[in-house]
Backbone as a printed PyTorch tensor [residue, N CA C, xyz], in Angstrom:
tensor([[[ -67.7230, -196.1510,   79.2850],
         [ -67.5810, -195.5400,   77.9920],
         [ -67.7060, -196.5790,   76.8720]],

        [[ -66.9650, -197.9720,   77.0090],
         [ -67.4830, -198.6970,   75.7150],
         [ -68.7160, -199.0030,   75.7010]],

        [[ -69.3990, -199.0940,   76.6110],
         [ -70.8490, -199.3850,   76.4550],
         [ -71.6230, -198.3520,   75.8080]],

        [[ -71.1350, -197.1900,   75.6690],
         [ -71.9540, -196.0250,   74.6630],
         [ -70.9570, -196.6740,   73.6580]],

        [[ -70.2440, -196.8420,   72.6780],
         [ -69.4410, -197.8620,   71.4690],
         [ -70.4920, -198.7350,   71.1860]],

        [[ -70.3830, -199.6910,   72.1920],
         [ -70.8870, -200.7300,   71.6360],
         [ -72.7990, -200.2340,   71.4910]],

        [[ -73.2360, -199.4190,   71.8940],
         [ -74.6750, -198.7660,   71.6670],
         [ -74.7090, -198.5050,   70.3770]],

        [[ -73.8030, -197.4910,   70.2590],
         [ -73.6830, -197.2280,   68.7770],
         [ -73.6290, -197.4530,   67.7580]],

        [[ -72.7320, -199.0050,   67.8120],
         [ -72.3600, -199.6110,   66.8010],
         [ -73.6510, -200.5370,   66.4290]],

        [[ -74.5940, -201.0920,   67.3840],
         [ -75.5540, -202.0110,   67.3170],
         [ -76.6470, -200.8440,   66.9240]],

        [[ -76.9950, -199.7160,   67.1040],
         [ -77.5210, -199.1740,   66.4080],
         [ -77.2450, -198.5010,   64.9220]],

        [[ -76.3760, -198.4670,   64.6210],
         [ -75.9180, -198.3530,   63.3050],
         [ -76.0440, -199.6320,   62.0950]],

        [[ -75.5500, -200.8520,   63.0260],
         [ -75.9330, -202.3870,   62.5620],
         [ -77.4400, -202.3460,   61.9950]],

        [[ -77.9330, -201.7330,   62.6810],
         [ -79.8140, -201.7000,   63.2220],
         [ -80.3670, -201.2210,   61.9470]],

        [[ -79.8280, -199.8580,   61.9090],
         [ -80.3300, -199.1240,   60.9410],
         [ -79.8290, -199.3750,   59.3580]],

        [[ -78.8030, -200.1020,   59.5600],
         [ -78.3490, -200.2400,   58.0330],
         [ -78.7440, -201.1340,   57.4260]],

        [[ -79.9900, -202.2660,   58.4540],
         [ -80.6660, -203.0600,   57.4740],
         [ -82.2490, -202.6810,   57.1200]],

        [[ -82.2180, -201.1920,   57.4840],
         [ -83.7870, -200.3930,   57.7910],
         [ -84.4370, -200.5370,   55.9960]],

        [[ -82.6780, -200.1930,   54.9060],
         [ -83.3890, -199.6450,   53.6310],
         [ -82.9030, -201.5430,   52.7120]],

        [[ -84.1950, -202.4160,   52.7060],
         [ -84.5890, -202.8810,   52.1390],
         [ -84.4750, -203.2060,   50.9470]],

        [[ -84.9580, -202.0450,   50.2350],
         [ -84.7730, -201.5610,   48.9960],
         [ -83.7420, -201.2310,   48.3930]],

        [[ -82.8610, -200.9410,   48.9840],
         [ -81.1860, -200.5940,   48.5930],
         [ -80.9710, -201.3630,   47.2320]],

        [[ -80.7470, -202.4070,   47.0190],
         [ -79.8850, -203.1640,   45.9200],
         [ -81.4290, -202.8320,   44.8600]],

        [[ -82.5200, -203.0710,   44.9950],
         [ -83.1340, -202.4220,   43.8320],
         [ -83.4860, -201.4260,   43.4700]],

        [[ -82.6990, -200.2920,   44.0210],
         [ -82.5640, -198.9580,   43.9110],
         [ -81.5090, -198.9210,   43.1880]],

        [[ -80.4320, -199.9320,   42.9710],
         [ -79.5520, -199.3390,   42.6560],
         [ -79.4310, -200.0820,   40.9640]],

        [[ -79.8990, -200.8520,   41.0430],
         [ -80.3700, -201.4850,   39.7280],
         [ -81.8000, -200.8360,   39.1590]],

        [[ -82.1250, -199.9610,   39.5670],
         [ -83.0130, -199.6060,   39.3720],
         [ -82.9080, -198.1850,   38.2250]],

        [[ -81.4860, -197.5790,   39.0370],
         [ -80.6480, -196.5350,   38.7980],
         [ -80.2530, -196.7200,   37.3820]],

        [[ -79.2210, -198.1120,   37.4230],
         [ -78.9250, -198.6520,   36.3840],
         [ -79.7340, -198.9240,   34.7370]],

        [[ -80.7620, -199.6670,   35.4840],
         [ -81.7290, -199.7060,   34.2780],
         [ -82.1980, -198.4600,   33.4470]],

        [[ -82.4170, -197.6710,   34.6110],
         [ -83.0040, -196.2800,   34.5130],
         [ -82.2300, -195.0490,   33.6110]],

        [[ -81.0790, -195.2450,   33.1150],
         [ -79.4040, -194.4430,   32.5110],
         [ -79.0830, -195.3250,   31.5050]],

        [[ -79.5770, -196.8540,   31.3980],
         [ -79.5750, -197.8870,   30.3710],
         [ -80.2140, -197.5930,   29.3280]],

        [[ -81.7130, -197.3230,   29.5140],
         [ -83.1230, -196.8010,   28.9230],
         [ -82.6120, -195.5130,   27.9900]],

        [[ -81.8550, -194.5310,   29.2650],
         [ -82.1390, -192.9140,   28.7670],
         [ -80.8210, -193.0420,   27.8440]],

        [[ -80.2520, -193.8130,   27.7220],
         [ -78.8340, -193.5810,   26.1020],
         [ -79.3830, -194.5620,   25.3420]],

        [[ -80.5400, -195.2750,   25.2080],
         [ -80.9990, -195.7190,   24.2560],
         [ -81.4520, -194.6520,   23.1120]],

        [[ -82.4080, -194.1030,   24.1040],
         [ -82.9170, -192.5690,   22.6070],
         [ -82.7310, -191.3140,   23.2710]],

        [[ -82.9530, -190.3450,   22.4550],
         [ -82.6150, -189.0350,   22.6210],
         [ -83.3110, -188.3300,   23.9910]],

        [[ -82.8890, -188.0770,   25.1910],
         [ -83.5690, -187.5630,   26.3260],
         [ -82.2440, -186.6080,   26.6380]],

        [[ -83.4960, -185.5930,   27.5890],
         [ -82.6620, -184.3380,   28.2080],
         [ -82.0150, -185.0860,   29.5840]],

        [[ -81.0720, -184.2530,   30.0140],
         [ -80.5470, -184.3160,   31.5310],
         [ -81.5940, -184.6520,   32.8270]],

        [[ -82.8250, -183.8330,   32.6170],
         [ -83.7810, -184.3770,   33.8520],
         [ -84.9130, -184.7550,   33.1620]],

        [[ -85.4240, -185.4270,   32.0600],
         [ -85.7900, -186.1340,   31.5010],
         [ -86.2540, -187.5830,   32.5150]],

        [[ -87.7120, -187.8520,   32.5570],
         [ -87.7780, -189.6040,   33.3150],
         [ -88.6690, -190.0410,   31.8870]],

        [[ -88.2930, -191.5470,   32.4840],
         [ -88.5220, -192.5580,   31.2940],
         [ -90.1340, -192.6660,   31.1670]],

        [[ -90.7340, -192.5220,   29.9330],
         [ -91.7510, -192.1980,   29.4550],
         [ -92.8840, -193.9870,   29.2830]],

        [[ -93.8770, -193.8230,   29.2150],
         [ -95.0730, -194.7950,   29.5390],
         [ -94.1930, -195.8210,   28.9410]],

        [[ -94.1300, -195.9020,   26.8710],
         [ -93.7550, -196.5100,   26.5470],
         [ -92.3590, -197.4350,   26.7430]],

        [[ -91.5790, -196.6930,   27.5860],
         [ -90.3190, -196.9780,   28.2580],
         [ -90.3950, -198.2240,   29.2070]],

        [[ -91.8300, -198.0420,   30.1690],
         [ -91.9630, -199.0910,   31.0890],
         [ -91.8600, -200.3780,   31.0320]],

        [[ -92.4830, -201.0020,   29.6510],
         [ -91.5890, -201.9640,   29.7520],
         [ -90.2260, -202.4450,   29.6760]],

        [[ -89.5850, -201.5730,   29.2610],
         [ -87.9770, -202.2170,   29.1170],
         [ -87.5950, -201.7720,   30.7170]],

        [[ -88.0430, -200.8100,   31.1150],
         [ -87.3430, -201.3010,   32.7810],
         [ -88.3200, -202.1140,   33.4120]],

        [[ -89.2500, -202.9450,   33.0380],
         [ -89.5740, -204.1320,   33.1390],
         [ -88.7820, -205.3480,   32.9390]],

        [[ -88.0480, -205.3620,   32.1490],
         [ -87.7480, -206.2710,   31.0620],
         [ -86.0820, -206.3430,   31.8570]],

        [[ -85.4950, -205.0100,   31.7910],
         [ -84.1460, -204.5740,   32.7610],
         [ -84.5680, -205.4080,   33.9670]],

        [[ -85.3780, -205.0730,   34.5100],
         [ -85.3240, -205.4200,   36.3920],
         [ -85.4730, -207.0550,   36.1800]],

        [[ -86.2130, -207.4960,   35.2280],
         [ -86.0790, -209.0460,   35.1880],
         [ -85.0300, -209.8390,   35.0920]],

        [[ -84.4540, -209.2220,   33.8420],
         [ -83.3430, -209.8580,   33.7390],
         [ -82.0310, -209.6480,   34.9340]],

        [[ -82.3560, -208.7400,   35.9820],
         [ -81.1920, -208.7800,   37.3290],
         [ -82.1640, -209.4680,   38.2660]],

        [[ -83.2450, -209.8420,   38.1700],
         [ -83.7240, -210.8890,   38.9290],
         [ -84.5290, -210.4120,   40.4120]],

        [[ -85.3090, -209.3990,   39.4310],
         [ -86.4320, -209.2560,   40.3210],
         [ -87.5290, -209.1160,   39.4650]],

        [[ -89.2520, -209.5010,   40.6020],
         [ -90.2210, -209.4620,   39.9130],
         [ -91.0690, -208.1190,   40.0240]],

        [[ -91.4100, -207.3840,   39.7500],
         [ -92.8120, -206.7350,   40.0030],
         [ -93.8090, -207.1650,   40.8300]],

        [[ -93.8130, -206.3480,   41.8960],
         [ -95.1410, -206.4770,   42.4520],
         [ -96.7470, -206.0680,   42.3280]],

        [[ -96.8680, -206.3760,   41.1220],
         [ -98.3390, -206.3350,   40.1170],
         [ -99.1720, -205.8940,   41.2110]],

        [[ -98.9020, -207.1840,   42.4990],
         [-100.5000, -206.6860,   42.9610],
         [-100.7140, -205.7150,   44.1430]],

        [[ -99.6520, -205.0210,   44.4430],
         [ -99.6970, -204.1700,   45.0480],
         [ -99.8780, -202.7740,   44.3680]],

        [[-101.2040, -202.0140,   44.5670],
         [-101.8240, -201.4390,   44.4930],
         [-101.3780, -199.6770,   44.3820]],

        [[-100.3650, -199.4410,   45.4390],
         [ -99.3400, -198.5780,   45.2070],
         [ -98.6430, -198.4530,   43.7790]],

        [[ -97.9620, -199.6260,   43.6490],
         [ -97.2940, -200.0790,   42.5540],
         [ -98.0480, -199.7650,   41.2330]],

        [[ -99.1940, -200.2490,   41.1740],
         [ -99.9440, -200.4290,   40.1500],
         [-101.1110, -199.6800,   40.1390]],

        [[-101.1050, -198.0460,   39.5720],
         [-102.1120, -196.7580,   39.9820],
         [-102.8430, -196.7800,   38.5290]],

        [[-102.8030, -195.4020,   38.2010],
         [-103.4420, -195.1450,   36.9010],
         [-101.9760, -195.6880,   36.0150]],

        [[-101.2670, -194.9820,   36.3920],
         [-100.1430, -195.4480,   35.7410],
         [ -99.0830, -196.2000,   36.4260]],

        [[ -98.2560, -197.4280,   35.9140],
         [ -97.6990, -198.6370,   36.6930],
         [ -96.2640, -197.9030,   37.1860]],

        [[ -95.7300, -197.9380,   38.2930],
         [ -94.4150, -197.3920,   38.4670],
         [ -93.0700, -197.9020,   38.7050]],

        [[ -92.6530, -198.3040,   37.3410],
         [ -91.9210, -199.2090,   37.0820],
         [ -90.8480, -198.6310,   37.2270]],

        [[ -90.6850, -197.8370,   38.0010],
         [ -89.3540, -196.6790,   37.9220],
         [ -89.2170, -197.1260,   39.7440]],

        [[ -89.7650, -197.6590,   40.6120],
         [ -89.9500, -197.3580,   41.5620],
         [ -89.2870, -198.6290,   42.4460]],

        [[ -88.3770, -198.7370,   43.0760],
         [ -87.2830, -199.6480,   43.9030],
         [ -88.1140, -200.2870,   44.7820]],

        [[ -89.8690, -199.7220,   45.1060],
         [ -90.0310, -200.2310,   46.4850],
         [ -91.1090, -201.2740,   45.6170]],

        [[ -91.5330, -201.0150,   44.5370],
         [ -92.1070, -202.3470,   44.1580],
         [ -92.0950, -203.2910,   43.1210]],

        [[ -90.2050, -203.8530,   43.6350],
         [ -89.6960, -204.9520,   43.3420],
         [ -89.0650, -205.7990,   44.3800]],

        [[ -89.3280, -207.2430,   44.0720],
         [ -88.9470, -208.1060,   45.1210],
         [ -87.9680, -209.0330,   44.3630]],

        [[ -86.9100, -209.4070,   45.0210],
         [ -86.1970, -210.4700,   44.2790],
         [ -86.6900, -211.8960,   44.1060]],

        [[ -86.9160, -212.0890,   42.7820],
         [ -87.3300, -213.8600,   42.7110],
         [ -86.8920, -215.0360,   43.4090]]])
């Protein structure tokens, strides 16, 4: 029986380093509620073109970069709203 425990627990270990992205999701969040009490936005309101840079500007200053050259990242329009393409400096 501890050997299904200890299965468990090493798979749980496993999986909880699966999301990557976690800490710039969550600064991401941050920046993102920083932006929207700057000016007048509704409840489900997302941050608008001109917006992008200041959660540019947000994610820098907690010390991550943009990943410019990833291609995902960087479409017709740049998605600076987006946790998976930032990397910490």
């Amino acid at each position: 029986m501890r050997t299904g425990y200890a299965a468990i627990a090493l798979l749980a270990l496993g999986l909880s380093g699966c999301d990557r992205h976690g800490p710039a999701r969550a600064d991401v969040t941050a920046c993102h509620q920083q932006i929207m009490a700057t000016a007048p936005h509704g409840d489900d309101d997302i941050i608008d073109v001109h917006e992008h840079r200041q959660m540019l500007v947000c994610m820098a200053q907690k010390g991550y970069a943009f990943q410019s050259s990833d291609t995902e990242c960087v479409t017709r329009m740049t998605k600076a709203d987006d946790a998976v393409c930032y990397t910490r400096d």
